[in-house]
């Protein structure tokens, strides 16, 4: 996109307004700091991002017949197995800190030299011209004027307390008016903040020469926008004078310092700038609208061109990492139309490829298998526990027979009937497991009544009664 817009502006020249060109570069610069784009569809170009480098290298070595013995990886495998992401991140961070550190060092050094060698301007003629231009621009901010012999061209310096620096040379009144108009226009356009943005972009993309080229284009666009703001109501004679003054200052201009603006340009951009200064034709609004539309579409849809696709293994691992046992419990309850408050004895266990969820509702025990990859239920088992009968026999006689006590103990235990129902979803091969309900008549035989034992004393005799057990 940087190369596209640079070529577009070279072809269109001054038919697109300087303001639109400047704002277009600013938007591109901001997009490099916040590289987030909406994504529509599957993308025009899909980049497969799947298998590990070491795995690919091992496969290639195996195919060529030079695979090393197990447990003794080759140097190439060890090289590919290094934490390259962390290493590249450290290299990038080192470059970022170097660029930022150099800019801060240059700024601090320049400020210290300014404190030592800079002198406030006390010339009444210069101050009068400056105050007149400030009043014309409607600027209320206090901006100081300094003579500083270390600069070769006028410049605006500082963010909170801006200062206009002038070389220790004599200027005519016309040149002073031009310089003050130019630098105060930079102040009105907030170009100091733009230079700070340029520094951040350049530091974040220090490895990319195209971004460095874009940063220079932004600064040149700022100068062109400044020239246009100064000259939009001027005649051709003043434009010629302005261009000649710019040329005399450009050849001895220095590279911009952090939080400063000055006359700077290379030969190619200087030629374009002078052509723009001398071109008094009005730009075409239709081209400005077209450039704005193309810029917006390019930024919005650029995220839909290249799409990085994960492999099936990575996709499964990513889904598994975000799919918890609590999510599986919620899916199981929602499938049975149950609320969490209506179930008891909730248990979840990890079975590898699926979660096994167990819970009870009223007289039914549920066992649900939830697949991790598809996040769907693959199997449901329902076991119904029904209390069939409970009978107890009250026998307090110490003289009753052993057989009678046995029957009494058997009849005092509750009988449980268990019914298991298995439901298999269509995602898995259908298997049906059905266990018929077992009754107490099958598990507990009916005892034979035992006649009472007669004793000599009829008062101490108790009859032992046996109750029939009902199914």
Coordinates of C-alpha atoms in Angstrom, one line a residue:
X1 CA 0.0 0.0 0.0
X2 CA 2.9 2.4 0.7
X3 CA 4.4 1.8 -2.7
X4 CA 0.9 2.0 -4.3
X5 CA 0.1 5.4 -2.9
X6 CA 3.6 6.8 -3.4
X7 CA 3.3 6.0 -7.1
X8 CA -0.2 7.3 -7.3
X9 CA 0.8 10.7 -5.9
X10 CA 3.8 10.9 -8.2
X11 CA 1.5 10.3 -11.2
X12 CA -1.3 12.7 -10.1
X13 CA 1.2 15.3 -8.9
X14 CA -0.6 18.3 -7.6
X15 CA -4.0 17.3 -8.9
X16 CA -4.7 15.9 -5.5
X17 CA -4.7 18.5 -2.7
X18 CA -1.7 18.6 -0.3
X19 CA -4.1 18.2 2.6
X20 CA -5.5 14.9 1.2
X21 CA -2.0 13.6 0.5
X22 CA -0.9 14.5 4.0
X23 CA -3.9 12.9 5.7
X24 CA -3.6 9.8 3.6
X25 CA 0.0 9.2 4.8
X26 CA -1.0 9.9 8.3
X27 CA -3.7 7.2 8.1
X28 CA -1.2 4.7 6.7
X29 CA 1.2 5.6 9.5
X30 CA -1.4 5.0 12.2
X31 CA -2.4 1.7 10.6
X32 CA 1.2 0.6 11.0
X33 CA 1.0 1.2 14.8
X34 CA -2.3 -0.5 15.1
X35 CA -2.2 -3.4 12.6
X36 CA -5.7 -4.7 13.2
X37 CA -8.0 -5.2 10.3
X38 CA -11.5 -6.7 10.0
X39 CA -11.7 -10.0 8.2
X40 CA -14.4 -10.9 5.6
X41 CA -14.7 -14.4 4.2
X42 CA -11.9 -16.9 3.9
X43 CA -9.4 -14.5 2.3
X44 CA -7.9 -14.4 -1.2
X45 CA -4.6 -16.0 -0.2
X46 CA -4.5 -18.7 2.5
X47 CA -1.2 -19.2 4.3
X48 CA -0.9 -22.7 5.8
X49 CA 0.5 -22.4 9.3
X50 CA 0.6 -25.9 10.7
X51 CA 3.4 -28.3 11.2
X52 CA 6.4 -27.7 13.3
X53 CA 9.7 -26.9 11.6
X54 CA 11.5 -29.6 13.4
X55 CA 8.9 -32.2 12.4
X56 CA 9.1 -31.2 8.8
X57 CA 12.9 -31.3 8.9
X58 CA 12.8 -34.8 10.5
X59 CA 10.4 -36.0 7.8
X60 CA 12.7 -34.6 5.0
X61 CA 15.8 -36.3 6.6
X62 CA 13.9 -39.6 6.8
X63 CA 12.9 -39.5 3.2
X64 CA 16.5 -38.9 2.0
X65 CA 17.8 -41.9 4.0
X66 CA 20.0 -39.8 6.3
X67 CA 18.0 -40.0 9.4
X68 CA 20.1 -40.3 12.5
X69 CA 19.6 -42.8 15.3
X70 CA 16.8 -42.4 17.8
X71 CA 17.8 -40.2 20.7
X72 CA 20.6 -38.5 18.7
X73 CA 19.2 -35.6 16.8
X74 CA 21.2 -34.0 14.1
X75 CA 22.6 -30.4 14.3
X76 CA 20.0 -29.3 11.8
X77 CA 17.2 -30.6 14.0
X78 CA 18.7 -28.9 17.0
X79 CA 18.9 -25.7 15.0
X80 CA 15.3 -25.9 14.0
X81 CA 14.3 -26.8 17.5
X82 CA 15.5 -23.5 19.0
X83 CA 12.8 -21.1 20.3
X84 CA 12.9 -18.9 17.2
X85 CA 9.8 -16.9 18.1
X86 CA 11.4 -15.8 21.4
X87 CA 14.7 -15.1 19.7
X88 CA 13.1 -13.0 16.9
X89 CA 11.1 -11.1 19.5
X90 CA 14.3 -10.3 21.4
X91 CA 16.0 -9.1 18.2
X92 CA 13.1 -6.9 17.4
X93 CA 12.9 -5.5 20.9
X94 CA 16.7 -4.7 20.8
X95 CA 16.2 -2.8 17.5
X96 CA 13.2 -1.0 18.8
X97 CA 15.1 0.2 21.9
X98 CA 18.2 1.2 19.8
X99 CA 16.1 3.4 17.6
X100 CA 14.2 5.0 20.5
X101 CA 17.4 5.4 22.5
X102 CA 19.2 7.1 19.7
X103 CA 16.4 9.6 19.2
X104 CA 16.1 10.4 22.9
X105 CA 19.9 10.7 23.2
X106 CA 19.9 13.2 20.2
X107 CA 17.0 15.1 21.7
X108 CA 18.7 15.4 25.2
X109 CA 22.0 16.4 23.6
X110 CA 20.4 19.0 21.4
X111 CA 18.5 20.5 24.4
X112 CA 21.6 20.7 26.5
X113 CA 23.5 22.4 23.7
X114 CA 20.6 24.8 23.3
X115 CA 20.7 25.7 27.0
X116 CA 24.4 26.4 26.7
X117 CA 24.7 28.2 23.4
X118 CA 21.2 29.5 22.7
X119 CA 20.4 33.1 23.3
X120 CA 16.9 34.7 23.4
X121 CA 16.4 37.2 20.6
X122 CA 16.1 40.7 21.8
X123 CA 16.0 42.5 18.4
X124 CA 12.9 44.7 18.4
X125 CA 12.5 44.4 14.6
X126 CA 12.5 40.6 14.7
X127 CA 10.1 40.5 17.7
X128 CA 7.7 42.9 16.1
X129 CA 7.5 40.9 12.9
X130 CA 7.0 37.7 14.9
X131 CA 4.2 39.2 17.0
X132 CA 2.5 40.5 13.9
X133 CA 2.5 37.0 12.3
X134 CA 1.3 35.4 15.5
X135 CA -1.6 37.8 15.7
X136 CA -2.4 37.1 12.0
X137 CA -2.5 33.4 12.7
X138 CA -4.5 33.8 15.9
X139 CA -2.0 31.9 18.1
X140 CA -2.2 32.7 21.8
X141 CA 0.5 30.2 23.0
X142 CA 3.8 31.7 24.2
X143 CA 6.4 30.8 21.6
X144 CA 10.0 32.0 22.2
X145 CA 12.6 33.1 19.7
X146 CA 16.2 32.0 20.0
X147 CA 19.4 32.5 18.2
X148 CA 21.3 29.2 18.0
X149 CA 24.5 29.0 16.0
X150 CA 24.4 25.2 15.8
X151 CA 21.5 25.1 13.4
X152 CA 21.9 25.9 9.7
X153 CA 18.2 26.7 9.0
X154 CA 15.2 27.9 11.0
X155 CA 13.3 25.2 12.9
X156 CA 10.5 24.7 15.4
X157 CA 11.6 22.8 18.5
X158 CA 9.8 21.5 21.6
X159 CA 6.4 20.1 22.5
X160 CA 5.2 21.8 25.7
X161 CA 7.3 25.0 25.4
X162 CA 7.9 25.5 21.7
X163 CA 10.8 27.5 20.5
X164 CA 11.6 28.9 17.0
X165 CA 15.4 28.7 16.4
X166 CA 17.1 31.0 14.0
X167 CA 20.7 30.8 12.8
X168 CA 22.9 33.7 13.7
X169 CA 22.6 35.4 10.4
X170 CA 20.8 38.5 9.1
X171 CA 17.4 38.2 7.5
X172 CA 15.4 40.7 5.6
X173 CA 11.9 41.5 6.7
X174 CA 10.4 39.5 3.8
X175 CA 12.5 36.5 4.7
X176 CA 11.5 36.8 8.4
X177 CA 7.9 37.0 7.5
X178 CA 8.2 33.9 5.3
X179 CA 10.1 31.9 8.0
X180 CA 7.7 32.8 10.7
X181 CA 4.7 32.0 8.6
X182 CA 6.2 28.6 7.7
X183 CA 7.1 27.6 11.3
X184 CA 3.9 28.8 12.8
X185 CA 2.0 26.9 10.2
X186 CA 3.9 23.8 11.4
X187 CA 2.7 24.7 14.9
X188 CA -0.9 25.0 13.8
X189 CA -0.8 21.6 12.0
X190 CA 0.6 19.9 15.1
X191 CA 3.5 18.5 13.0
X192 CA 5.6 18.0 16.2
X193 CA 3.2 15.3 17.2
X194 CA 3.3 13.8 13.8
X195 CA 7.1 13.6 14.1
X196 CA 6.6 11.7 17.3
X197 CA 4.3 9.3 15.5
X198 CA 6.9 8.9 12.8
X199 CA 9.5 8.0 15.4
X200 CA 7.3 5.3 16.9
X201 CA 6.5 3.8 13.5
X202 CA 10.1 3.9 12.5
X203 CA 11.2 2.2 15.7
X204 CA 8.5 -0.5 15.5
X205 CA 9.4 -1.3 11.9
X206 CA 13.1 -0.7 12.0
X207 CA 13.7 -3.8 9.9
X208 CA 11.5 -2.7 7.0
X209 CA 13.0 -0.2 4.5
X210 CA 9.6 0.4 2.9
X211 CA 8.3 1.8 6.2
X212 CA 11.4 4.1 6.5
X213 CA 10.5 5.3 3.0
X214 CA 6.9 6.0 4.1
X215 CA 8.2 8.0 7.1
X216 CA 10.2 10.3 4.8
X217 CA 7.1 10.6 2.6
X218 CA 5.0 11.7 5.6
X219 CA 7.5 14.4 6.5
X220 CA 7.7 15.7 2.9
X221 CA 3.9 15.7 2.7
X222 CA 3.9 17.8 5.9
X223 CA 6.2 20.3 4.3
X224 CA 4.1 20.4 1.1
X225 CA 0.9 20.9 3.2
X226 CA 2.7 23.7 5.0
X227 CA 3.7 25.4 1.7
X228 CA 0.2 25.1 0.4
X229 CA -1.3 26.7 3.6
X230 CA 1.2 29.6 3.3
X231 CA 0.8 30.2 -0.5
X232 CA -2.9 29.4 -1.2
X233 CA -3.8 33.1 -1.4
X234 CA -0.4 34.4 -2.8
X235 CA 0.4 35.6 -6.3
X236 CA 3.0 34.1 -8.6
X237 CA 5.7 36.6 -7.6
X238 CA 5.5 35.7 -3.9
X239 CA 5.5 32.0 -4.9
X240 CA 8.8 32.6 -6.8
X241 CA 10.3 34.3 -3.8
X242 CA 9.1 31.6 -1.5
X243 CA 10.6 28.9 -3.7
X244 CA 14.0 30.7 -4.0
X245 CA 14.1 31.0 -0.2
X246 CA 13.3 27.4 0.3
X247 CA 16.1 26.4 -2.1
X248 CA 18.7 28.6 -0.3
X249 CA 17.8 26.9 3.0
X250 CA 17.4 23.3 1.9
X251 CA 21.0 22.8 0.9
X252 CA 22.2 23.5 4.5
X253 CA 19.3 22.0 6.3
X254 CA 20.0 19.2 8.9
X255 CA 18.2 16.0 9.6
X256 CA 15.1 16.5 11.9
X257 CA 15.5 16.0 15.6
X258 CA 12.8 14.5 17.8
X259 CA 10.0 17.0 18.5
X260 CA 11.3 19.5 15.8
X261 CA 10.5 20.6 12.3
X262 CA 12.8 22.2 9.8
X263 CA 13.5 22.7 6.1
X264 CA 14.6 19.3 4.9
X265 CA 14.3 17.4 1.7
X266 CA 16.3 15.3 -0.8
X267 CA 16.8 16.2 -4.4
X268 CA 13.8 14.2 -5.8
X269 CA 11.3 15.5 -3.2
X270 CA 12.7 19.0 -3.5
X271 CA 11.9 19.0 -7.2
X272 CA 8.3 17.9 -6.5
X273 CA 8.0 20.5 -3.7
X274 CA 9.2 23.4 -5.9
X275 CA 6.8 22.2 -8.7
X276 CA 4.0 22.3 -6.1
X277 CA 5.0 25.7 -4.9
X278 CA 4.9 27.2 -8.4
X279 CA 1.7 25.4 -9.5
X280 CA -1.2 27.7 -8.7
X281 CA -3.9 25.5 -10.2
X282 CA -6.6 24.3 -7.9
X283 CA -6.7 20.5 -7.2
X284 CA -9.6 18.5 -8.4
X285 CA -12.1 17.6 -5.7
X286 CA -13.1 14.4 -7.5
X287 CA -9.5 13.0 -7.3
X288 CA -9.5 13.8 -3.5
X289 CA -12.7 11.9 -3.1
X290 CA -11.3 9.0 -5.1
X291 CA -8.1 8.8 -3.1
X292 CA -10.1 8.9 0.2
X293 CA -12.3 6.1 -1.0
X294 CA -9.4 3.9 -2.2
X295 CA -7.6 4.5 1.1
X296 CA -10.6 3.5 3.2
X297 CA -11.3 0.4 1.1
X298 CA -7.6 -0.6 1.1
X299 CA -7.3 -0.4 4.9
X300 CA -10.7 -2.1 5.6
X301 CA -10.2 -5.0 3.2
X302 CA -6.5 -5.5 3.6
X303 CA -7.1 -8.0 6.4
X304 CA -9.2 -10.2 4.1
X305 CA -6.4 -10.7 1.5
X306 CA -4.0 -12.9 3.5
X307 CA -5.4 -15.3 6.0
X308 CA -3.2 -17.6 8.1
X309 CA -4.8 -21.0 8.5
X310 CA -4.0 -23.4 11.3
X311 CA -3.5 -27.1 10.8
X312 CA -6.1 -29.6 12.1
X313 CA -3.8 -30.5 15.0
X314 CA -3.4 -26.9 16.1
X315 CA -7.1 -26.2 15.6
X316 CA -8.0 -29.2 17.8
X317 CA -5.5 -28.1 20.4
X318 CA -6.8 -24.6 20.4
X319 CA -10.4 -25.8 20.8
X320 CA -9.5 -28.2 23.5
X321 CA -7.6 -25.6 25.4
X322 CA -10.7 -23.3 25.5
X323 CA -13.3 -26.1 26.1
X324 CA -13.5 -26.9 29.8
X325 CA -15.3 -29.4 31.9
X326 CA -17.7 -26.7 33.0
X327 CA -18.6 -26.1 29.4
X328 CA -19.3 -29.8 28.9
X329 CA -21.5 -29.8 32.0
X330 CA -23.5 -26.9 30.6
X331 CA -23.9 -28.6 27.3
X332 CA -25.1 -31.8 29.0
X333 CA -27.7 -30.1 31.1
X334 CA -28.9 -28.0 28.2
X335 CA -29.4 -31.1 26.1
X336 CA -31.6 -32.7 28.7
X337 CA -33.5 -29.4 29.4
X338 CA -32.3 -29.3 33.0
X339 CA -31.2 -26.5 35.3
X340 CA -28.1 -26.7 37.4
X341 CA -30.2 -26.3 40.5
X342 CA -32.3 -29.4 39.6
X343 CA -29.5 -31.9 39.5
X344 CA -27.3 -33.5 42.2
X345 CA -24.1 -35.5 42.4
X346 CA -22.5 -33.7 39.4
X347 CA -19.1 -35.2 38.4
X348 CA -16.9 -34.5 35.4
X349 CA -13.8 -36.4 34.3
X350 CA -11.4 -36.1 31.4
X351 CA -11.3 -39.2 29.3
X352 CA -8.8 -38.0 26.7
X353 CA -10.9 -37.2 23.6
X354 CA -14.1 -36.5 25.5
X355 CA -15.5 -35.5 28.9
X356 CA -17.6 -37.9 30.9
X357 CA -20.3 -36.0 32.8
X358 CA -22.4 -37.8 35.5
X359 CA -25.3 -36.3 37.4
X360 CA -28.6 -37.4 39.0
X361 CA -32.0 -36.0 38.5
X362 CA -34.9 -37.4 40.7
X363 CA -34.5 -41.2 40.3
X364 CA -32.4 -41.1 37.1
X365 CA -28.6 -41.3 36.9
X366 CA -27.2 -39.7 33.7
X367 CA -23.8 -40.5 32.0
X368 CA -23.1 -38.1 29.1
X369 CA -20.0 -38.2 26.8
X370 CA -19.1 -34.8 25.3
X371 CA -16.6 -34.8 22.5
X372 CA -13.9 -32.1 22.8
X373 CA -13.2 -31.5 19.2
X374 CA -16.9 -31.1 18.0
X375 CA -18.2 -29.9 21.4
X376 CA -21.2 -32.1 20.9
X377 CA -22.8 -35.0 22.8
X378 CA -21.8 -38.4 21.4
X379 CA -23.4 -40.8 24.0
X380 CA -26.0 -40.7 26.7
X381 CA -26.7 -43.4 29.3
X382 CA -29.6 -43.2 31.7
X383 CA -30.0 -45.5 34.7
X384 CA -33.3 -45.4 36.6
X385 CA -33.1 -46.4 40.3
X386 CA -36.5 -47.4 41.7
X387 CA -37.3 -48.4 45.2
X388 CA -39.4 -51.5 44.9
X389 CA -40.3 -52.5 48.4
X390 CA -39.1 -52.1 51.9
X391 CA -40.2 -54.4 54.5
X392 CA -39.1 -54.9 58.1
X393 CA -40.0 -57.5 60.6
X394 CA -40.2 -56.8 64.2
X395 CA -39.0 -59.7 66.1
X396 CA -37.9 -59.3 69.7
X397 CA -38.1 -62.9 70.8
X398 CA -34.9 -64.5 72.0
X399 CA -36.3 -67.9 71.7
X400 CA -37.1 -67.8 68.0
X401 CA -35.3 -70.2 65.7
X402 CA -32.2 -69.4 63.5
X403 CA -34.3 -69.9 60.4
X404 CA -36.8 -67.4 61.5
X405 CA -34.1 -64.8 62.2
X406 CA -32.6 -65.4 58.7
X407 CA -36.0 -64.8 57.1
X408 CA -36.5 -61.6 59.1
X409 CA -33.1 -60.2 58.1
X410 CA -33.8 -61.0 54.4
X411 CA -37.1 -59.2 54.5
X412 CA -35.8 -56.1 56.2
X413 CA -33.5 -55.1 53.2
X414 CA -34.9 -52.8 50.5
X415 CA -34.9 -54.1 47.0
X416 CA -33.6 -52.0 44.1
X417 CA -34.6 -52.3 40.5
X418 CA -32.1 -50.9 38.1
X419 CA -32.9 -49.9 34.5
X420 CA -30.2 -48.7 32.1
X421 CA -31.0 -46.9 28.8
X422 CA -28.2 -46.0 26.4
X423 CA -28.7 -43.3 23.7
X424 CA -26.1 -42.8 21.1
X425 CA -26.0 -39.7 18.9
X426 CA -25.5 -39.8 15.1
X427 CA -21.9 -38.6 15.5
X428 CA -20.7 -42.1 16.7
X429 CA -21.4 -45.6 15.4
X430 CA -24.8 -46.6 16.9
X431 CA -24.6 -49.2 19.6
X432 CA -27.5 -50.2 21.8
X433 CA -27.0 -51.5 25.3
X434 CA -30.2 -52.5 27.1
X435 CA -30.4 -54.1 30.5
X436 CA -33.9 -55.2 31.4
X437 CA -35.2 -54.2 34.8
X438 CA -34.5 -56.9 37.4
X439 CA -37.2 -57.5 39.9
X440 CA -37.0 -58.8 43.4
X441 CA -38.6 -62.0 42.4
X442 CA -35.6 -62.8 40.3
X443 CA -33.0 -61.8 42.9
X444 CA -34.7 -62.7 46.2
X445 CA -36.5 -66.1 46.5
X446 CA -39.7 -66.2 48.5
X447 CA -39.0 -67.9 51.8
X448 CA -41.1 -70.9 53.0
X449 CA -43.1 -70.2 56.1
X450 CA -41.8 -72.0 59.2
X451 CA -44.3 -73.3 61.7
X452 CA -44.1 -72.0 65.2
X453 CA -42.2 -74.1 67.7
X454 CA -44.3 -75.4 70.5
X455 CA -43.0 -75.0 74.1
X456 CA -44.2 -76.5 77.3
X457 CA -45.2 -73.1 78.6
X458 CA -47.7 -71.6 76.2
X459 CA -47.4 -68.1 77.8
X460 CA -43.7 -67.9 76.6
X461 CA -44.4 -69.0 73.1
X462 CA -44.4 -66.5 70.2
X463 CA -45.4 -67.2 66.7
X464 CA -43.0 -66.1 64.1
X465 CA -44.9 -64.7 61.1
X466 CA -43.3 -64.2 57.8
X467 CA -44.6 -61.5 55.4
X468 CA -44.7 -62.2 51.8
X469 CA -42.3 -60.0 49.7
X470 CA -44.2 -58.3 46.9
X471 CA -42.6 -57.7 43.5

